[in-house]
Amino acid sequence: METKPLTFDSEKLDGISAKTLAVHHYKLYAGYVAKADEVTKKLKELAASGATAGNATYSELRALKDAETFAVNGVYLHEWYFDVLGGDGATDKAPELSRAFAEKWGSIENGVKYFSECGMASRGWSVLAWDTKAGELKHYNGDAHNQGGVWGCLPIIVLDVYEHAYFMDYGSDKKAYIEAFWKNFNWAKAEELYLKARDVKL
Ligand SMILES: [Fe+2]
């Protein structure tokens, strides 16, 4: 896998420090990329050796398959999270998504408020996604990279609420961090993702 660079200047965010982003992106996210590669390599070696006997209590195959979803989701979720940062928080850059928020939650402000509360209720990830089965925007929380996600959903807004995302900047004040997330939110990018996703029906 490839470690993708940040698409914005980490010194320029308002309320999320360059120090936090340096650890979050260049250490933690890059670490998931490296581990995803390592697990993929080990799985190939295991398959080549023929020693792939699976056991659901413990087997090397089970341990690697579990690590695989943790590492790969760790990579993808962080990429979606960093993708929607670096903006100016101006909602007028997302007219269609604003309309969808208004239809679902009454207004964009109410939708953001609800999303923020979902973030407060999560121990890891809070995700607004296009649910390709339901054919509508749905909000899902996950307490770990490989827990809580719903298959068939295309993430549009991904918020990392692990403590590593805010503890250096805000201590335990998660609410202040979530407010900073919206201040730096790139609504144009979210709009782009929404327009691509909303036609997908599976
Ligand atoms: Fe993170």
PDB file of C-alpha atoms and ligand atoms in Angstrom:
ATOM      1  CA  MET A   1       0.000   0.000   0.000  1.00  0.00           C
ATOM      2  CA  GLU A   2       1.044   3.575  -0.402  1.00  0.00           C
ATOM      3  CA  THR A   3       1.266   6.227   2.330  1.00  0.00           C
ATOM      4  CA  LYS A   4      -0.621   9.142   0.824  1.00  0.00           C
ATOM      5  CA  PRO A   5       0.624  12.629   1.699  1.00  0.00           C
ATOM      6  CA  LEU A   6      -1.664  15.150   3.369  1.00  0.00           C
ATOM      7  CA  THR A   7      -3.406  17.312   0.779  1.00  0.00           C
ATOM      8  CA  PHE A   8      -3.172  20.438   2.958  1.00  0.00           C
ATOM      9  CA  ASP A   9      -0.546  22.339   4.927  1.00  0.00           C
ATOM     10  CA  SER A  10      -0.642  20.902   8.452  1.00  0.00           C
ATOM     11  CA  GLU A  11       0.495  24.275   9.869  1.00  0.00           C
ATOM     12  CA  LYS A  12      -2.663  25.936   8.551  1.00  0.00           C
ATOM     13  CA  LEU A  13      -5.422  24.128  10.406  1.00  0.00           C
ATOM     14  CA  ASP A  14      -7.328  26.112  12.991  1.00  0.00           C
ATOM     15  CA  GLY A  15      -7.424  24.168  16.258  1.00  0.00           C
ATOM     16  CA  ILE A  16      -5.773  20.929  15.155  1.00  0.00           C
ATOM     17  CA  SER A  17      -2.030  21.335  15.597  1.00  0.00           C
ATOM     18  CA  ALA A  18       0.774  20.393  13.237  1.00  0.00           C
ATOM     19  CA  LYS A  19       2.228  18.335  16.106  1.00  0.00           C
ATOM     20  CA  THR A  20      -0.971  16.267  16.365  1.00  0.00           C
ATOM     21  CA  LEU A  21      -1.080  15.816  12.594  1.00  0.00           C
ATOM     22  CA  ALA A  22       2.594  14.806  12.466  1.00  0.00           C
ATOM     23  CA  VAL A  23       1.980  11.986  14.938  1.00  0.00           C
ATOM     24  CA  HIS A  24      -1.416  11.102  13.510  1.00  0.00           C
ATOM     25  CA  HIS A  25      -0.458  11.020   9.865  1.00  0.00           C
ATOM     26  CA  TYR A  26       3.253  10.302   9.608  1.00  0.00           C
ATOM     27  CA  LYS A  27       3.427   7.889  12.529  1.00  0.00           C
ATOM     28  CA  LEU A  28       0.058   6.237  13.178  1.00  0.00           C
ATOM     29  CA  TYR A  29      -1.449   6.222   9.678  1.00  0.00           C
ATOM     30  CA  ALA A  30       1.890   5.337   8.079  1.00  0.00           C
ATOM     31  CA  GLY A  31       2.184   2.557  10.665  1.00  0.00           C
ATOM     32  CA  TYR A  32      -1.101   1.015   9.482  1.00  0.00           C
ATOM     33  CA  VAL A  33       0.123   1.135   5.881  1.00  0.00           C
ATOM     34  CA  ALA A  34       3.309  -0.713   6.883  1.00  0.00           C
ATOM     35  CA  LYS A  35       1.407  -3.301   8.938  1.00  0.00           C
ATOM     36  CA  ALA A  36      -1.135  -3.863   6.143  1.00  0.00           C
ATOM     37  CA  ASP A  37       1.763  -4.662   3.817  1.00  0.00           C
ATOM     38  CA  GLU A  38       3.379  -6.926   6.395  1.00  0.00           C
ATOM     39  CA  VAL A  39       0.143  -8.878   6.954  1.00  0.00           C
ATOM     40  CA  THR A  40      -0.434  -9.245   3.206  1.00  0.00           C
ATOM     41  CA  LYS A  41       3.084 -10.623   2.827  1.00  0.00           C
ATOM     42  CA  LYS A  42       2.619 -13.078   5.725  1.00  0.00           C
ATOM     43  CA  LEU A  43      -0.707 -14.270   4.307  1.00  0.00           C
ATOM     44  CA  LYS A  44       0.927 -14.951   0.950  1.00  0.00           C
ATOM     45  CA  GLU A  45       3.756 -16.839   2.647  1.00  0.00           C
ATOM     46  CA  LEU A  46       1.259 -18.862   4.678  1.00  0.00           C
ATOM     47  CA  ALA A  47      -0.741 -19.752   1.565  1.00  0.00           C
ATOM     48  CA  ALA A  48       2.454 -20.728  -0.273  1.00  0.00           C
ATOM     49  CA  SER A  49       3.572 -22.933   2.633  1.00  0.00           C
ATOM     50  CA  GLY A  50       0.268 -24.826   2.580  1.00  0.00           C
ATOM     51  CA  ALA A  51      -0.043 -24.447   6.389  1.00  0.00           C
ATOM     52  CA  THR A  52      -3.362 -22.616   6.209  1.00  0.00           C
ATOM     53  CA  ALA A  53      -5.386 -24.830   8.575  1.00  0.00           C
ATOM     54  CA  GLY A  54      -8.016 -22.489  10.010  1.00  0.00           C
ATOM     55  CA  ASN A  55      -9.192 -22.631  13.602  1.00  0.00           C
ATOM     56  CA  ALA A  56     -11.572 -20.053  15.059  1.00  0.00           C
ATOM     57  CA  THR A  57     -10.083 -20.232  18.598  1.00  0.00           C
ATOM     58  CA  TYR A  58      -6.523 -19.796  17.435  1.00  0.00           C
ATOM     59  CA  SER A  59      -4.700 -20.380  14.221  1.00  0.00           C
ATOM     60  CA  GLU A  60      -2.089 -18.367  12.412  1.00  0.00           C
ATOM     61  CA  LEU A  61      -4.578 -17.842   9.609  1.00  0.00           C
ATOM     62  CA  ARG A  62      -7.199 -16.483  12.035  1.00  0.00           C
ATOM     63  CA  ALA A  63      -4.719 -14.085  13.661  1.00  0.00           C
ATOM     64  CA  LEU A  64      -3.566 -12.773  10.303  1.00  0.00           C
ATOM     65  CA  LYS A  65      -7.108 -12.400   8.902  1.00  0.00           C
ATOM     66  CA  ASP A  66      -8.089 -10.425  12.022  1.00  0.00           C
ATOM     67  CA  ALA A  67      -4.988  -8.219  11.722  1.00  0.00           C
ATOM     68  CA  GLU A  68      -5.712  -7.727   8.034  1.00  0.00           C
ATOM     69  CA  THR A  69      -9.105  -6.041   8.564  1.00  0.00           C
ATOM     70  CA  PHE A  70      -7.729  -3.962  11.447  1.00  0.00           C
ATOM     71  CA  ALA A  71      -4.773  -2.703   9.412  1.00  0.00           C
ATOM     72  CA  VAL A  72      -6.563  -2.169   6.083  1.00  0.00           C
ATOM     73  CA  ASN A  73      -9.503  -0.365   7.681  1.00  0.00           C
ATOM     74  CA  GLY A  74      -6.965   1.631   9.708  1.00  0.00           C
ATOM     75  CA  VAL A  75      -5.470   2.816   6.428  1.00  0.00           C
ATOM     76  CA  TYR A  76      -8.745   3.531   4.593  1.00  0.00           C
ATOM     77  CA  LEU A  77     -10.546   5.260   7.473  1.00  0.00           C
ATOM     78  CA  HIS A  78      -7.590   7.564   8.124  1.00  0.00           C
ATOM     79  CA  GLU A  79      -7.382   8.442   4.426  1.00  0.00           C
ATOM     80  CA  TRP A  80     -11.068   9.407   4.370  1.00  0.00           C
ATOM     81  CA  TYR A  81     -10.582  11.414   7.568  1.00  0.00           C
ATOM     82  CA  PHE A  82      -7.561  13.366   6.271  1.00  0.00           C
ATOM     83  CA  ASP A  83      -9.307  13.850   2.897  1.00  0.00           C
ATOM     84  CA  VAL A  84     -12.063  16.004   4.392  1.00  0.00           C
ATOM     85  CA  LEU A  85      -9.736  18.201   6.467  1.00  0.00           C
ATOM     86  CA  GLY A  86      -7.937  21.319   5.265  1.00  0.00           C
ATOM     87  CA  GLY A  87     -11.084  23.245   4.337  1.00  0.00           C
ATOM     88  CA  ASP A  88     -12.646  26.429   5.666  1.00  0.00           C
ATOM     89  CA  GLY A  89     -15.848  24.951   7.073  1.00  0.00           C
ATOM     90  CA  ALA A  90     -18.020  26.828   4.555  1.00  0.00           C
ATOM     91  CA  THR A  91     -21.107  24.723   3.854  1.00  0.00           C
ATOM     92  CA  ASP A  92     -22.059  26.634   0.693  1.00  0.00           C
ATOM     93  CA  LYS A  93     -19.407  24.576  -1.108  1.00  0.00           C
ATOM     94  CA  ALA A  94     -21.653  21.513  -0.753  1.00  0.00           C
ATOM     95  CA  PRO A  95     -25.084  22.453  -2.161  1.00  0.00           C
ATOM     96  CA  GLU A  96     -26.326  18.912  -2.875  1.00  0.00           C
ATOM     97  CA  LEU A  97     -25.041  17.482   0.391  1.00  0.00           C
ATOM     98  CA  SER A  98     -26.584  20.449   2.224  1.00  0.00           C
ATOM     99  CA  ARG A  99     -29.902  19.630   0.556  1.00  0.00           C
ATOM    100  CA  ALA A 100     -29.578  15.993   1.629  1.00  0.00           C
ATOM    101  CA  PHE A 101     -28.793  17.069   5.218  1.00  0.00           C
ATOM    102  CA  ALA A 102     -31.829  19.346   5.214  1.00  0.00           C
ATOM    103  CA  GLU A 103     -34.091  16.549   3.921  1.00  0.00           C
ATOM    104  CA  LYS A 104     -32.845  14.119   6.528  1.00  0.00           C
ATOM    105  CA  TRP A 105     -32.214  16.290   9.579  1.00  0.00           C
ATOM    106  CA  GLY A 106     -34.165  19.481   8.885  1.00  0.00           C
ATOM    107  CA  SER A 107     -31.091  21.636   8.219  1.00  0.00           C
ATOM    108  CA  ILE A 108     -27.373  21.319   7.681  1.00  0.00           C
ATOM    109  CA  GLU A 109     -26.801  22.691  11.191  1.00  0.00           C
ATOM    110  CA  ASN A 110     -28.998  19.973  12.695  1.00  0.00           C
ATOM    111  CA  GLY A 111     -27.224  17.307  10.636  1.00  0.00           C
ATOM    112  CA  VAL A 112     -23.820  18.529  11.826  1.00  0.00           C
ATOM    113  CA  LYS A 113     -25.100  18.652  15.423  1.00  0.00           C
ATOM    114  CA  TYR A 114     -26.381  15.072  15.178  1.00  0.00           C
ATOM    115  CA  PHE A 115     -23.114  13.899  13.596  1.00  0.00           C
ATOM    116  CA  SER A 116     -21.151  15.617  16.381  1.00  0.00           C
ATOM    117  CA  GLU A 117     -23.222  13.848  19.053  1.00  0.00           C
ATOM    118  CA  CYS A 118     -22.617  10.529  17.270  1.00  0.00           C
ATOM    119  CA  GLY A 119     -18.894  11.388  17.446  1.00  0.00           C
ATOM    120  CA  MET A 120     -19.227  11.999  21.185  1.00  0.00           C
ATOM    121  CA  ALA A 121     -20.922   8.594  21.469  1.00  0.00           C
ATOM    122  CA  SER A 122     -18.132   6.721  19.685  1.00  0.00           C
ATOM    123  CA  ARG A 123     -14.807   5.425  20.999  1.00  0.00           C
ATOM    124  CA  GLY A 124     -13.139   5.325  17.589  1.00  0.00           C
ATOM    125  CA  TRP A 125     -14.905   6.332  14.407  1.00  0.00           C
ATOM    126  CA  SER A 126     -18.000   8.200  13.378  1.00  0.00           C
ATOM    127  CA  VAL A 127     -18.992   7.882   9.739  1.00  0.00           C
ATOM    128  CA  LEU A 128     -21.640   9.375   7.503  1.00  0.00           C
ATOM    129  CA  ALA A 129     -21.929   7.088   4.529  1.00  0.00           C
ATOM    130  CA  TRP A 130     -23.995   6.458   1.460  1.00  0.00           C
ATOM    131  CA  ASP A 131     -25.670   3.158   2.252  1.00  0.00           C
ATOM    132  CA  THR A 132     -25.928   1.408  -1.103  1.00  0.00           C
ATOM    133  CA  LYS A 133     -28.496  -1.120   0.190  1.00  0.00           C
ATOM    134  CA  ALA A 134     -30.785   1.443   1.824  1.00  0.00           C
ATOM    135  CA  GLY A 135     -30.178   4.019  -0.944  1.00  0.00           C
ATOM    136  CA  GLU A 136     -29.768   6.845   1.570  1.00  0.00           C
ATOM    137  CA  LEU A 137     -27.287   8.612   3.842  1.00  0.00           C
ATOM    138  CA  LYS A 138     -26.743   6.667   7.050  1.00  0.00           C
ATOM    139  CA  HIS A 139     -24.656   7.335  10.089  1.00  0.00           C
ATOM    140  CA  TYR A 140     -22.638   4.526  11.659  1.00  0.00           C
ATOM    141  CA  ASN A 141     -20.200   4.409  14.575  1.00  0.00           C
ATOM    142  CA  GLY A 142     -17.307   2.032  15.166  1.00  0.00           C
ATOM    143  CA  ASP A 143     -15.232   1.571  18.320  1.00  0.00           C
ATOM    144  CA  ALA A 144     -12.350  -0.010  16.408  1.00  0.00           C
ATOM    145  CA  HIS A 145     -11.185  -0.049  12.803  1.00  0.00           C
ATOM    146  CA  ASN A 146     -12.727  -3.455  12.240  1.00  0.00           C
ATOM    147  CA  GLN A 147     -15.851  -3.056  14.350  1.00  0.00           C
ATOM    148  CA  GLY A 148     -19.081  -1.211  13.682  1.00  0.00           C
ATOM    149  CA  GLY A 149     -18.680  -0.705   9.942  1.00  0.00           C
ATOM    150  CA  VAL A 150     -21.508  -1.782   7.651  1.00  0.00           C
ATOM    151  CA  TRP A 151     -20.600  -3.448   4.382  1.00  0.00           C
ATOM    152  CA  GLY A 152     -21.981  -1.863   1.250  1.00  0.00           C
ATOM    153  CA  CYS A 153     -21.540   1.659   2.606  1.00  0.00           C
ATOM    154  CA  LEU A 154     -19.435   4.352   0.948  1.00  0.00           C
ATOM    155  CA  PRO A 155     -17.948   6.772   3.500  1.00  0.00           C
ATOM    156  CA  ILE A 156     -18.442  10.470   2.844  1.00  0.00           C
ATOM    157  CA  ILE A 157     -17.608  12.091   6.171  1.00  0.00           C
ATOM    158  CA  VAL A 158     -15.207  10.214   8.448  1.00  0.00           C
ATOM    159  CA  LEU A 159     -14.366  11.571  11.885  1.00  0.00           C
ATOM    160  CA  ASP A 160     -11.599  10.059  14.003  1.00  0.00           C
ATOM    161  CA  VAL A 161     -12.501  10.346  17.675  1.00  0.00           C
ATOM    162  CA  TYR A 162      -9.706   8.238  19.103  1.00  0.00           C
ATOM    163  CA  GLU A 163      -7.906  10.189  21.822  1.00  0.00           C
ATOM    164  CA  HIS A 164      -4.751  10.357  19.702  1.00  0.00           C
ATOM    165  CA  ALA A 165      -6.659  12.696  17.343  1.00  0.00           C
ATOM    166  CA  TYR A 166      -7.097  15.394  20.001  1.00  0.00           C
ATOM    167  CA  PHE A 167      -5.447  14.697  23.349  1.00  0.00           C
ATOM    168  CA  MET A 168      -2.322  16.780  22.664  1.00  0.00           C
ATOM    169  CA  ASP A 169      -4.461  19.758  21.651  1.00  0.00           C
ATOM    170  CA  TYR A 170      -7.454  19.477  23.963  1.00  0.00           C
ATOM    171  CA  GLY A 171      -6.743  16.979  26.721  1.00  0.00           C
ATOM    172  CA  SER A 172     -10.024  15.185  27.389  1.00  0.00           C
ATOM    173  CA  ASP A 173     -12.153  17.911  25.745  1.00  0.00           C
ATOM    174  CA  LYS A 174     -13.420  15.839  22.852  1.00  0.00           C
ATOM    175  CA  LYS A 175     -16.257  18.288  22.150  1.00  0.00           C
ATOM    176  CA  ALA A 176     -13.783  21.136  21.451  1.00  0.00           C
ATOM    177  CA  TYR A 177     -11.892  18.866  19.038  1.00  0.00           C
ATOM    178  CA  ILE A 178     -15.098  17.976  17.166  1.00  0.00           C
ATOM    179  CA  GLU A 179     -15.862  21.694  16.855  1.00  0.00           C
ATOM    180  CA  ALA A 180     -12.360  22.194  15.414  1.00  0.00           C
ATOM    181  CA  PHE A 181     -12.994  19.344  12.965  1.00  0.00           C
ATOM    182  CA  TRP A 182     -15.981  21.213  11.499  1.00  0.00           C
ATOM    183  CA  LYS A 183     -14.038  24.496  11.446  1.00  0.00           C
ATOM    184  CA  ASN A 184     -11.449  22.837   9.191  1.00  0.00           C
ATOM    185  CA  PHE A 185     -13.925  20.751   7.273  1.00  0.00           C
ATOM    186  CA  ASN A 186     -13.626  20.616   3.490  1.00  0.00           C
ATOM    187  CA  TRP A 187     -17.256  20.667   2.355  1.00  0.00           C
ATOM    188  CA  ALA A 188     -16.228  20.764  -1.318  1.00  0.00           C
ATOM    189  CA  LYS A 189     -14.489  17.399  -0.900  1.00  0.00           C
ATOM    190  CA  ALA A 190     -17.490  15.931   0.947  1.00  0.00           C
ATOM    191  CA  GLU A 191     -19.768  17.180  -1.859  1.00  0.00           C
ATOM    192  CA  GLU A 192     -17.516  15.498  -4.439  1.00  0.00           C
ATOM    193  CA  LEU A 193     -17.674  12.189  -2.544  1.00  0.00           C
ATOM    194  CA  TYR A 194     -21.445  12.471  -2.094  1.00  0.00           C
ATOM    195  CA  LEU A 195     -22.063  13.137  -5.800  1.00  0.00           C
ATOM    196  CA  LYS A 196     -20.005  10.081  -6.733  1.00  0.00           C
ATOM    197  CA  ALA A 197     -21.650   7.844  -4.148  1.00  0.00           C
ATOM    198  CA  ARG A 198     -25.333   8.726  -4.337  1.00  0.00           C
ATOM    199  CA  ASP A 199     -25.969   6.996  -7.650  1.00  0.00           C
ATOM    200  CA  VAL A 200     -24.645   3.675  -6.389  1.00  0.00           C
ATOM    201  CA  LYS A 201     -27.425   1.267  -5.502  1.00  0.00           C
ATOM    202  CA  LEU A 202     -26.545  -2.349  -4.760  1.00  0.00           C
TER     203      LEU A 202
HETATM  204 FE    FE B   1      -6.476   8.026  14.076  1.00  0.00          FE
END
